[in-house]
Structures are given as structure tokens and as C-alpha cells.
XYZ file of C-alpha atoms in Angstrom:
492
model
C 0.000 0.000 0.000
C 2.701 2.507 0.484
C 3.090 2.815 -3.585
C -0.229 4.469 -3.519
C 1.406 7.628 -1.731
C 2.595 8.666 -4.684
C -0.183 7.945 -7.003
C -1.883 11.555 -6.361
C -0.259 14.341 -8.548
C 0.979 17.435 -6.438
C -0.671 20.584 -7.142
C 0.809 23.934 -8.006
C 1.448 26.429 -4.069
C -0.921 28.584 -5.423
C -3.464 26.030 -5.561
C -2.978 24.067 -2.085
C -3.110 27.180 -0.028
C -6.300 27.890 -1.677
C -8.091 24.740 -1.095
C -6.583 24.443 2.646
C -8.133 27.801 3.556
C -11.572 25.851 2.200
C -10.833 22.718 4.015
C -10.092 24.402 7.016
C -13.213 26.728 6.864
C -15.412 23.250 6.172
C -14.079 21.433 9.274
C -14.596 24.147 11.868
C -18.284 24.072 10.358
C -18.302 20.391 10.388
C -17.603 20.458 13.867
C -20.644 22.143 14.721
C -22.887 19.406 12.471
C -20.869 16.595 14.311
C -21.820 18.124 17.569
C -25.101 18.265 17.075
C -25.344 14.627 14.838
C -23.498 13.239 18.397
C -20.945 11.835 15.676
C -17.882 11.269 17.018
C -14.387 10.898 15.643
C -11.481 9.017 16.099
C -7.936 10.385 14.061
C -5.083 7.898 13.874
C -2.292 9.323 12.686
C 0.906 6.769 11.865
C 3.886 6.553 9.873
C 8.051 6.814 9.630
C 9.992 8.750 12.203
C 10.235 12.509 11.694
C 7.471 12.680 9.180
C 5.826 14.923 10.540
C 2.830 13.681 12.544
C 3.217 15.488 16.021
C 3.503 18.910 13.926
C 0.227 17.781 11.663
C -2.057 17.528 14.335
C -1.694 21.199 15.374
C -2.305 22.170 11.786
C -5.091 20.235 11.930
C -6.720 21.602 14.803
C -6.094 25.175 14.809
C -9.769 26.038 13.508
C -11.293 23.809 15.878
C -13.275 24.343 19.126
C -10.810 23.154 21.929
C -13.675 21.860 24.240
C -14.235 18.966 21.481
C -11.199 17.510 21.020
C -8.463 15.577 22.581
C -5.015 14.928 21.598
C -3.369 12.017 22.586
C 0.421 10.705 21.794
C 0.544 6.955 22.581
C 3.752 5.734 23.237
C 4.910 2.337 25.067
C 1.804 0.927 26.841
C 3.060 1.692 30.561
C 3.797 -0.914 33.213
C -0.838 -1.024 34.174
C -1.509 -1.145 30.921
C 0.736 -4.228 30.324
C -1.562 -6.063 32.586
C -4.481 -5.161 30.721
C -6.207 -6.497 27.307
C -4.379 -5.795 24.357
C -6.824 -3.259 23.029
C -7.820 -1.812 26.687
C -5.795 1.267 26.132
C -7.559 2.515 22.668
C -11.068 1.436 23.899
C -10.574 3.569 27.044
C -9.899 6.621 25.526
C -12.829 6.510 22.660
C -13.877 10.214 22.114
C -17.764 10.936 23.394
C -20.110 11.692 21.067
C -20.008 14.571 18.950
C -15.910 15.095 19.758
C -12.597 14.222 18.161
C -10.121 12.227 19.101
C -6.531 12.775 17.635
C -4.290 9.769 18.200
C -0.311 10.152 17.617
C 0.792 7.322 17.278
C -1.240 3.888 18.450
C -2.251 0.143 17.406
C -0.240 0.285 14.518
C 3.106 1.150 16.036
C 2.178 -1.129 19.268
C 2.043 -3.972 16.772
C 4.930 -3.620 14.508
C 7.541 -2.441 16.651
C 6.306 -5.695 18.172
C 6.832 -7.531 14.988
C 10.036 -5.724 14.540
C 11.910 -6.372 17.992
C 10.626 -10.147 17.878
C 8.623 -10.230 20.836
C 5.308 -11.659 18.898
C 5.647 -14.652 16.464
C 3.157 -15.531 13.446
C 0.386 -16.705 15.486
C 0.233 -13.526 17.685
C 0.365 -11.448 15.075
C -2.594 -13.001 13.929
C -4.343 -12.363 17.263
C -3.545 -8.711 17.101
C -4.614 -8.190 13.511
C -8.179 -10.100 14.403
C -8.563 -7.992 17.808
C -7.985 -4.545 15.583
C -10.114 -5.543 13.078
C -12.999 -6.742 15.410
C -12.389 -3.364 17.664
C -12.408 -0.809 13.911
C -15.839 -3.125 13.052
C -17.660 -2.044 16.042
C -16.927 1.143 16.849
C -17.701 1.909 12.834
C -20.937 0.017 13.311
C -21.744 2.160 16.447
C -21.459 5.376 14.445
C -17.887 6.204 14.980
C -15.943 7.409 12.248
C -12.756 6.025 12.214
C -9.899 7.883 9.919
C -6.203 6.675 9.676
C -3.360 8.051 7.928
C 0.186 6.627 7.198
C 2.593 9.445 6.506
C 5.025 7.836 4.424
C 8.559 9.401 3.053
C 11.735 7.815 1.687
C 14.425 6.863 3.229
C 17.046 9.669 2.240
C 14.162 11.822 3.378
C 14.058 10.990 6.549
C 17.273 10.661 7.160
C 17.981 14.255 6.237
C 15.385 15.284 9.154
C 16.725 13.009 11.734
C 19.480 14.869 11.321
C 18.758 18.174 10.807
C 16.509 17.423 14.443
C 19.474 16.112 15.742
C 21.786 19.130 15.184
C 19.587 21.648 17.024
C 19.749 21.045 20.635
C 15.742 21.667 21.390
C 14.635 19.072 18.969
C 17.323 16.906 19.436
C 15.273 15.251 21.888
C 12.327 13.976 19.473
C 15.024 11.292 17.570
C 14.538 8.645 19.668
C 16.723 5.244 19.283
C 13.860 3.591 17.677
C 14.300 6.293 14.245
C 18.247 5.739 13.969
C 16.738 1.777 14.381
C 13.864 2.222 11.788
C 16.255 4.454 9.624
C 18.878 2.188 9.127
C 16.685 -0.896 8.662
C 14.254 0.826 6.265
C 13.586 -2.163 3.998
C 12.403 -4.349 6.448
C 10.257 -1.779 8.302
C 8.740 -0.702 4.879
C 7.818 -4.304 4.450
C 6.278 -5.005 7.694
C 4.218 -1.578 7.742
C 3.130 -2.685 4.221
C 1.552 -5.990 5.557
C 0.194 -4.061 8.398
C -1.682 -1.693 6.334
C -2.655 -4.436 3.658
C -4.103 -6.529 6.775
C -5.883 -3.768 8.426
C -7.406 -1.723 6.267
C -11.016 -2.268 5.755
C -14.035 -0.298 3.737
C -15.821 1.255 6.988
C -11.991 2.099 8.062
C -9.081 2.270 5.284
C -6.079 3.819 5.740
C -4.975 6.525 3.850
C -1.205 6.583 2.701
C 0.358 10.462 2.963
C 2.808 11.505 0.752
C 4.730 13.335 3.800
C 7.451 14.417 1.388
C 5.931 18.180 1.292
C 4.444 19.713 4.652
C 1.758 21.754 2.882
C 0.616 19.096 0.453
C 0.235 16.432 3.321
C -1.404 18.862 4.916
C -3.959 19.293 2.282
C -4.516 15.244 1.672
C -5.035 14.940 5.495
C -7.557 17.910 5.544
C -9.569 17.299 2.447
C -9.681 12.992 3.417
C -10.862 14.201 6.842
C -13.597 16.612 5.570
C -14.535 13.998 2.531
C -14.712 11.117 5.771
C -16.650 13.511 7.740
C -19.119 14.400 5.016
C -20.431 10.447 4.088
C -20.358 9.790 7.631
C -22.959 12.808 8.092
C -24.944 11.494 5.778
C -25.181 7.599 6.789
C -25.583 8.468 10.566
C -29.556 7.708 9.964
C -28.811 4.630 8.615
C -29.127 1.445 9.539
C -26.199 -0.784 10.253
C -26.033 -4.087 8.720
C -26.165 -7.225 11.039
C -22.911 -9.450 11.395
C -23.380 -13.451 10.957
C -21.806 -14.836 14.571
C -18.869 -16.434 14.170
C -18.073 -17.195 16.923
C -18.521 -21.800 18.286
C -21.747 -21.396 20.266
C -22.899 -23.685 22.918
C -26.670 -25.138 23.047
C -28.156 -23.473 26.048
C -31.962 -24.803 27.328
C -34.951 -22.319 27.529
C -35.370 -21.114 31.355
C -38.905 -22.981 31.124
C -37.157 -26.354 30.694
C -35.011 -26.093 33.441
C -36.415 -27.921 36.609
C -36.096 -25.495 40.039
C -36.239 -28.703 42.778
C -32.762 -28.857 43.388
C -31.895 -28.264 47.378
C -29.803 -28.604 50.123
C -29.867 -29.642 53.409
C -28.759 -26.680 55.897
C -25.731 -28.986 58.053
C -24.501 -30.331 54.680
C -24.679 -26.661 53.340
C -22.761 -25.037 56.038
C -20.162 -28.199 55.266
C -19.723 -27.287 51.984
C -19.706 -23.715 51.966
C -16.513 -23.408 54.676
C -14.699 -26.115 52.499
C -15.056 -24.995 48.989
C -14.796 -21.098 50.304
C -11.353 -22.541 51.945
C -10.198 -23.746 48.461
C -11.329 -20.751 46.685
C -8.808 -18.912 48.830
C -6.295 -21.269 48.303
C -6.671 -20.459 44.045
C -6.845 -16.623 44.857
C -3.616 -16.757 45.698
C -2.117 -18.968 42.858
C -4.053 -16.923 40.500
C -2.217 -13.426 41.625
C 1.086 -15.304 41.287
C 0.248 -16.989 37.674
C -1.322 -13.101 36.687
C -4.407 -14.456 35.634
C -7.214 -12.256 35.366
C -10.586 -13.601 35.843
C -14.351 -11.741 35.219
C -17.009 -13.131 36.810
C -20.712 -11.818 35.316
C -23.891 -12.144 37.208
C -27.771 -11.414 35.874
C -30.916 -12.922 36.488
C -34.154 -11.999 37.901
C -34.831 -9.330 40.524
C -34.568 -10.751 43.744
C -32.784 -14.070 42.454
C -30.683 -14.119 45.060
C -27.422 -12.622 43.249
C -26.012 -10.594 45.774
C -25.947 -13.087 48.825
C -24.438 -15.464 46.327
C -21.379 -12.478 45.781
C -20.938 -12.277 49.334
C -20.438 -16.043 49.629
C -18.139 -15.955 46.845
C -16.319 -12.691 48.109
C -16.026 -14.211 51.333
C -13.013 -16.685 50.054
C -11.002 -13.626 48.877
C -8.170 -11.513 49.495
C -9.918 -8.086 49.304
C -7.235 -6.305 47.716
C -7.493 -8.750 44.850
C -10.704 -8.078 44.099
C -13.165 -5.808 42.916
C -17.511 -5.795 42.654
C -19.069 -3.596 40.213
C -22.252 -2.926 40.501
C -23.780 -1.841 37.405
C -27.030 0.763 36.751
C -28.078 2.960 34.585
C -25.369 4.450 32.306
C -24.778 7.760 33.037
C -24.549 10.807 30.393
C -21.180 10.601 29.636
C -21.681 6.789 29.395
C -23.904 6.562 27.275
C -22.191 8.941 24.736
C -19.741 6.198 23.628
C -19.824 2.545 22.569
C -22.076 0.744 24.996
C -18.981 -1.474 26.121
C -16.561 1.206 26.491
C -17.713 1.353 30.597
C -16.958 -1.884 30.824
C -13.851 -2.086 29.213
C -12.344 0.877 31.826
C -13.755 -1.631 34.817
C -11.640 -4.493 33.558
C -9.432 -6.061 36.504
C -5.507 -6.264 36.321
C -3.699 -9.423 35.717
C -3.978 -11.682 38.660
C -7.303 -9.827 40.361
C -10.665 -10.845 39.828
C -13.627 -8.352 38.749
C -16.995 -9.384 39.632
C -19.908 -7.984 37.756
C -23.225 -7.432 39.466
C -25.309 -7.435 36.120
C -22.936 -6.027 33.109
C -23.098 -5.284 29.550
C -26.050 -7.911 28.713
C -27.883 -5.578 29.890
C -28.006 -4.159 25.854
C -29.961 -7.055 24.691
C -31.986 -7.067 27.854
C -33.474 -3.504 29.475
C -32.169 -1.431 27.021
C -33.709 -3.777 24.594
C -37.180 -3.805 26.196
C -37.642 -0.810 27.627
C -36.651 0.881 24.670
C -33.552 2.568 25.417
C -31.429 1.530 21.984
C -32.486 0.912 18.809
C -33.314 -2.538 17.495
C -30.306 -2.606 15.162
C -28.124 -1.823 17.819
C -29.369 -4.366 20.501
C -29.741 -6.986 17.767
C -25.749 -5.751 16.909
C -24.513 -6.273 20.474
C -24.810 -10.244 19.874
C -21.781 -10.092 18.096
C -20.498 -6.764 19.720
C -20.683 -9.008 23.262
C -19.093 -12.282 21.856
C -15.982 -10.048 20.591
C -15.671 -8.220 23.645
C -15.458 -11.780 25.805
C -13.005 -13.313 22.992
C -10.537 -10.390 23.902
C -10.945 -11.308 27.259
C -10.258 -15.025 26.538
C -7.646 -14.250 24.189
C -5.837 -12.050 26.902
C -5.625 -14.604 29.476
C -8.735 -13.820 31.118
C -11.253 -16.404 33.089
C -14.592 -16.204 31.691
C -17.159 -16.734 34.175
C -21.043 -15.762 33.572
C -24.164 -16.769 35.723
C -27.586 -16.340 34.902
C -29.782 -16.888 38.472
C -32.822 -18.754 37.689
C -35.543 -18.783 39.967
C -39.539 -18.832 38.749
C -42.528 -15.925 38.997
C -44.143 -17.765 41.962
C -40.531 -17.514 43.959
C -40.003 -13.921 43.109
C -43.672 -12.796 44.307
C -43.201 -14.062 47.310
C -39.738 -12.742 47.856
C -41.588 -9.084 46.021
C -43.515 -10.043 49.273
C -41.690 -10.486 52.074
C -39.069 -7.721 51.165
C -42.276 -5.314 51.095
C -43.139 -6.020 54.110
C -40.326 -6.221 56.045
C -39.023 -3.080 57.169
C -35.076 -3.915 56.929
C -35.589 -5.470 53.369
C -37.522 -2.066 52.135
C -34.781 -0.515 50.398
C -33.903 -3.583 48.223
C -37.615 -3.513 46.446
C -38.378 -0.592 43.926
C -41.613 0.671 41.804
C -39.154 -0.265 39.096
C -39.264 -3.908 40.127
C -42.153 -4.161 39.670
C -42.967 -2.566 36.651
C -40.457 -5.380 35.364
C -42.104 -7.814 37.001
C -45.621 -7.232 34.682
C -43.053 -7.964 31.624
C -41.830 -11.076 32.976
C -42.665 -13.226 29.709
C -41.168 -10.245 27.126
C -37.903 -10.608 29.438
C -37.883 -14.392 29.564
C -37.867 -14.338 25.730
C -35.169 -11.875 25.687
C -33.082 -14.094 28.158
C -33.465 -17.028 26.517
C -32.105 -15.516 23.292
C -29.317 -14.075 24.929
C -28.096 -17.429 26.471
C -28.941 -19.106 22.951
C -26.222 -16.424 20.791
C -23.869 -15.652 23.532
C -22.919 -19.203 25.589
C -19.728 -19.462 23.787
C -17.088 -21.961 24.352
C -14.661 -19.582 25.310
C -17.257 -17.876 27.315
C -20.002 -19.912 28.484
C -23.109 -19.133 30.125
C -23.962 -21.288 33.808
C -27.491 -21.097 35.096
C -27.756 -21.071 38.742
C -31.402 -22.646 40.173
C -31.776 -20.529 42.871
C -35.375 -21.085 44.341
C -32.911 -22.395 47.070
C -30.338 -19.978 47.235
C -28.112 -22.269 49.135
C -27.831 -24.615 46.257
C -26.929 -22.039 44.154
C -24.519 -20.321 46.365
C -23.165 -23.846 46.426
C -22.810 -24.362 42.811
C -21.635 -20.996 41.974
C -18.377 -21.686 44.333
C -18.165 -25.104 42.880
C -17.833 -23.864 39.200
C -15.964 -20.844 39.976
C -13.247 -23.234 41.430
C -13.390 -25.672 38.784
C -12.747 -23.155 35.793
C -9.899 -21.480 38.213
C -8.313 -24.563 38.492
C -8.557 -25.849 34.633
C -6.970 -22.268 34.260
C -4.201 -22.883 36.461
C -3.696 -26.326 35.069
C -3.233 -24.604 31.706
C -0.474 -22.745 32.773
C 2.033 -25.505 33.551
């Protein structure tokens, strides 16, 4: 692809200041359309050492509003963000809605300086390429507009401006050991970036190769692909996104009406079980924060299933500083103006801690779904969305652990019941409750086909019968063990 940066003719001075004073003037007015479209933006801006990307990005910006924009120069991922999912660090700083997001620097150069140094083979490589194309497809799909730019120059090229940098002594500082590196190996950089670019570029997110060569005229191609990007995506906002086939190896899952709600236990065995399988649970914490092994545990079901008792029991068996709940509600403003995942992704754990979810991001294809807070396309999207997001997770290292808590309408009146009219139990039973109690059968269909496209082998779903909330307290700890152990088996 980097052939194609000279396939544009360059036009006279004359004519390229002319048509930057337009692009400029059409970007500070697209700004205001973006803004009030709640578009946002995402800038990437790659390429060789010293050609000219840090300086770009003030060009760039000088006619926009500063309250709706961010610049941000990614360099090594830093000693937390090592510990993290490989694309944790770009998903956490996606723009809001209706701002820009300027990126020097980012997966690109994270993945073939990689390449380049030897630390990832063939197969890793792979990974990466799969994870960026998977995290481009759905932030394109939830109305981002993603733009990114290779500035490319020759070799003599640059090597005439890491010097001239290098002989002043306030820019010496921006050659860095990695441009002599890059410089003097050009060939095989030029090579790898190619198959980089080839891999990753897409339709909904191409990249866009910069002759770099002359400030101005990079300048223009950056400004008038930016405005052109800005312009279609303005106009396909109303449109619908097309639906993804799941390719991801799905489990079969029963429908909560087939699944029988006898199952007990006795109180002394109970109290047996709990102390022993809490006393092994602590016994894995501990091997898990020395392997680094992250783990996610989810947790929906009904109102007043019994999920947060089962927590505690589970919480109970851990070191707290290893740990973390998250209770989840109702996204706030600033939430919900970006992808409906990005609050999850800044609530991931570190390697070796555990992060356990009291209800999470099914909640897309559940409330938000019924009650009308997202768009059919976009709940009927998160099916895919939801099984990428959890093959990250997998593919990072991560223990997958998700419980739906099954109990039936009978059980839940009763415990409606009792929490109404007990006066220490009050605060746990809401108008909202039931309100969702009245749409029990909509939600039942909308749970079972949940389970049915998301129970993924990497990621499977585990329904807890909980009309005895021992037993499930009891199976929870029993599965939550045996997965921690297969993981740690894994490791050896």
C-alpha cells in the first residue's frame, strides 16, 4: 500500500493554499454538524519517524473548538496497561459523542515495533490483527468514524530530518533510538508496515497513505480525506447498520422454562460445603495473583434471584485487595455517549485480580432492549459486539465466568412479598421492580435468546437454580473453582 502515496499528482502552491483555507473553513463548520449529529471521531495518525505527525495535528486543529477535542500521543503501553487487554488502552480513551479524538501514534506502532523487535511470532500477530479488526468493526458500526493516515517518506528523506533534528539542541530530543533503528533498517520496516496496512485496512476504516514528502501538500490530503470522511459519515448516521453473521462456536443453552427449580440442600450439609469450597477458593486466589491471571465473573438474572448473597459467599473466600464488585445501573450521560462497552472495558481487573460484575453489559440485549432505550439494530448488533468483547478477554488470558440466576414468577412474588413487608428489606424492592415484574414473559424471551447467541465456548453461560439460594450459592463456588483450576492447570 505505500506505492499508492505517490499515485496523487501534487498541485501547483498557489493552488494548495487555496483549497486548505476551504478545508479548514469546512471542518470548523463540520464540527458544529458533528456536535449536534453526536458523531464522534477518532484520528489515527501513523507513519516513519520525523514525518511529521506530532507537527500535523496542530495544523489540523487550529480552527477547531478546543472543548471537542483531545489529543493524545501513545507511546509504550506503561507498566498497568501491560496487565491489561491488548486493546484496553484505545477502547478507554474513545472520544464521546459529537468530539474528536486525535491519536499520535497507536495500534499500529504497538504492533509492529512488536513484529520488529521479535517479541510476537506468526500466530500472535494473527491475534492482534483479528482484535484490531474486530475493535475498527464495532466502533464503525456504532457510528464512529474512524480515519487513519500513514505518513510515508523515503528513506534519504528521513534521514535528512533526523538529522537536521538532531543538530539543534531543542529538537534533538524527538530522535529517539527507535528512528536511527527504523532508519537504518528501512527495507524491512517498509515491508512489515506494508503488511500491516494491507491486513488492516477495511471499507468502513481504510487507511490513507500520505505523501509526507511536502508539509503543505500532506497537509492538504489529510484535511480534504478528513472533511470527505466527515461528510459520508454525516450522511449515513440515519442509517441502519447491517447485522454481522456470529462467528463465533456457540454452545446449546436450554430455555429457562425447561429447566427444573427442585434442586436443594440440606442446611448442616450446606454449612459443610460452603466453609470447604470457600477454603479452596482462597487457596486459588492466591495462585491466580502469582500466575497473573485475570478472571471476570458476570452475574444477571431476575430481581430478587438471590445474586447478591451469592457475591458475598463468593467474596467471602477472597483476598480483598485482589478483588473488585461492580455494581452496574443505569449508564450515566457521559456513558452513554460512547460505545455501549466502552464502561466496561475501563472496569476491567488487572492481571492476577478478579472483577466481579453485578449485572454487566447484557444488559443491551436485555433492558435497554425492552424498555426501549437503543435501537433494534443496535441491541440486535450487540450479539456479536458481546461475543468479541469476551473473545478479547479469553484471548488475553482472562477467566470467563457468567451466571444467569434462575428462579420462577411464583418464587419472586413471594420474595416481592416479604421484602415489602419487612421493614429492613424495604430498600432492596423498587416501583421499578415491579414494573419489570408485569413484563416477565417479554424478558424471559429476551433471556433465553441471549443465552442461545452468547454461551460461547470460550465464554459460556452457567445457570444457577436458585429457588434455594443455598444450592446455588453452592454451585456458583463449585464452578468458579473448577474453571480457576482448569486455568491454572493450563499454565504448567
Amino acid at each position: 500500500m505505500l506505492d499508492q502515496a505517490k499515485a496523487l499528482p501534487k498541485p501547483p502552491a498557489e493552488e494548495i493554499k487555496e483549497r486548505l483555507e476551504h478545508a479548514h473553513e469546512k471542518l470548523a463548520n463540520q464540527q458544529l454538524l458533528l456536535k449536534e449529529n453526536k458523531l464522534p471521531v477518532i484520528v489515527l495518525f501513523e507513519g516513519w519517524g520525523a514525518a511529521g505527525k506530532g507537527s500535523m495535528i496542530s495544523k489540523v486543529i487550529k480552527t477547531l473548538d478546543p472543548r471537542f477535542f483531545s489529543v493524545n500521543t501513545l507511546t509504550a503501553p506503561t507498566a498497568e496497561e501491560t496487565r491489561r487487554p491488548f486493546l484496553y488502552r484505545y477502547f478507554s480513551r474513545i472520544p464521546e459523542a459529537g468530539s474528536f479524538l486525535f491519536l499520535d501514534g497507536g495500534w499500529m506502532a504497538d504492533v509492529t515495533r512488536d513484529v520488529l523487535k521479535g517479541n510476537i511470532d506468526a500466530a500472535e500477530y494473527k491475534n492482534r490483527i483479528g482484535s484490531i479488526r474486530r475493535f475498527e468493526s464495532t466502533l464503525t458500526a456504532n457510528g464512529y468514524l474512524v480515519l487513519k493516515f500513514f505518513f510515508h517518506i523515503e528513506k534519504k528523506e528521513q534521514k535528512k530530518r533526523l538529522a537536521l533534528l538532531r543538530e539543534e539542541a531543542s529538537t534533538s530530543w524527538r530522535v529517539s533510538d527507535f528512528d536511527r533503528w527504523e532508519n537504518k533498517h528501512y527495507e524491512n520496516c517498509s515491508q512489515v508496515y506494508d503488511q500491516f496496512l494491507e491486513d488492516t485496512s477495511s471499507a468502513s476504516a481504510p487507511w490513507y497513505v500520505i505523501d509526507a514528502a511536502s508539509r503543505k501538500w500532506a497537509e492538504l490530503q489529510i484535511m480534504e480525506n478528513l472533511t470527505s470522511g466527515i461528510d459520508v459519515a454525516l450522511k449515513n448516521h440515519v442509517l441502519s447498520v447491517p447485522l454481522l453473521q456470529n462467528v463465533f462456536p456457540l454452545l446449546d443453552m436450554p430455555k429457562l422454562a425447561e429447566i427444573p427449580l427442585d434442586k436443594t440442600i440440606e442446611e448442616d450439609e450446606y454449612r459443610v460445603q460452603l466453609k470447604n469450597l470457600q477454603n479452596r477458593l482462597s487457596h486459588l486466589h492466591n495462585q491466580l495473583y502469582k500466575k497473573k491471571i485475570p478472571v471476570v465473573i458476570v452475574y444477571e438474572g431476575w430481581d430478587a434471584a438471590g445474586k447478591g448473597g451469592n457475591i458475598k459467599r463468593l467474596t467471602a473466600a477472597l483476598d480483598p485487595r485482589g478483588y473488585e464488585v461492580i455494581p452496574i445501573a443505569s449508564p450515566k450521560p457521559f456513558e452513554k455517549d460512547r460505545h455501549f462497552l466502552w464502561r466496561f472495558w475501563t472496569k476491567l481487573p488487572k492481571t492476577g485480580h478478579i472483577a466481579i460484575f453485578d449485572r454487566s453489559w447484557y444488559g443491551r440485549v436485555m433492558v435497554e432492549r425492552l424498555e426501549g432505550f437503543c435501537s433494534e439494530n443496535d441491541w440486535q448488533r450487540a450479539y456479536n459486539e458481546i461475543n468479541e468483547f469476551e473473545k478479547e478477554l479469553a484471548d488475553w488470558g482472562a477467566v470467563v465466568i457468567k451466571f444467569w440466576v434462575q428462579i420462577d414468577k411464583d418464587t419472586q412474588l413471594a420474595r416481592f412479598t416479604e421484602r415489602q413487608n419487612t421493614p429492613g428489606k424495604q430498600w432492596k424492592i423498587t416501583d421499578e421492580d415491579w414494573r419489570n415484574r408485569e413484563k416477565w414473559d417479554l424478558y424471559e424471551g429476551a433471556v433465553d435468546e441471549m443465552l442461545h447467541k452468547t454461551s460461547t465456548t470460550y465464554a459460556p453461560w452457567y445457570i444457577l437454580e436458585s429457588t434455594d439460594k443455598r444450592y446455588a450459592r453452592i454451585k456458583a463456588l463449585k464452578i468458579v473453582i473448577e474453571q480457576l483450576e482448569k486455568a491454572l492447570e493450563d499454565t504448567k
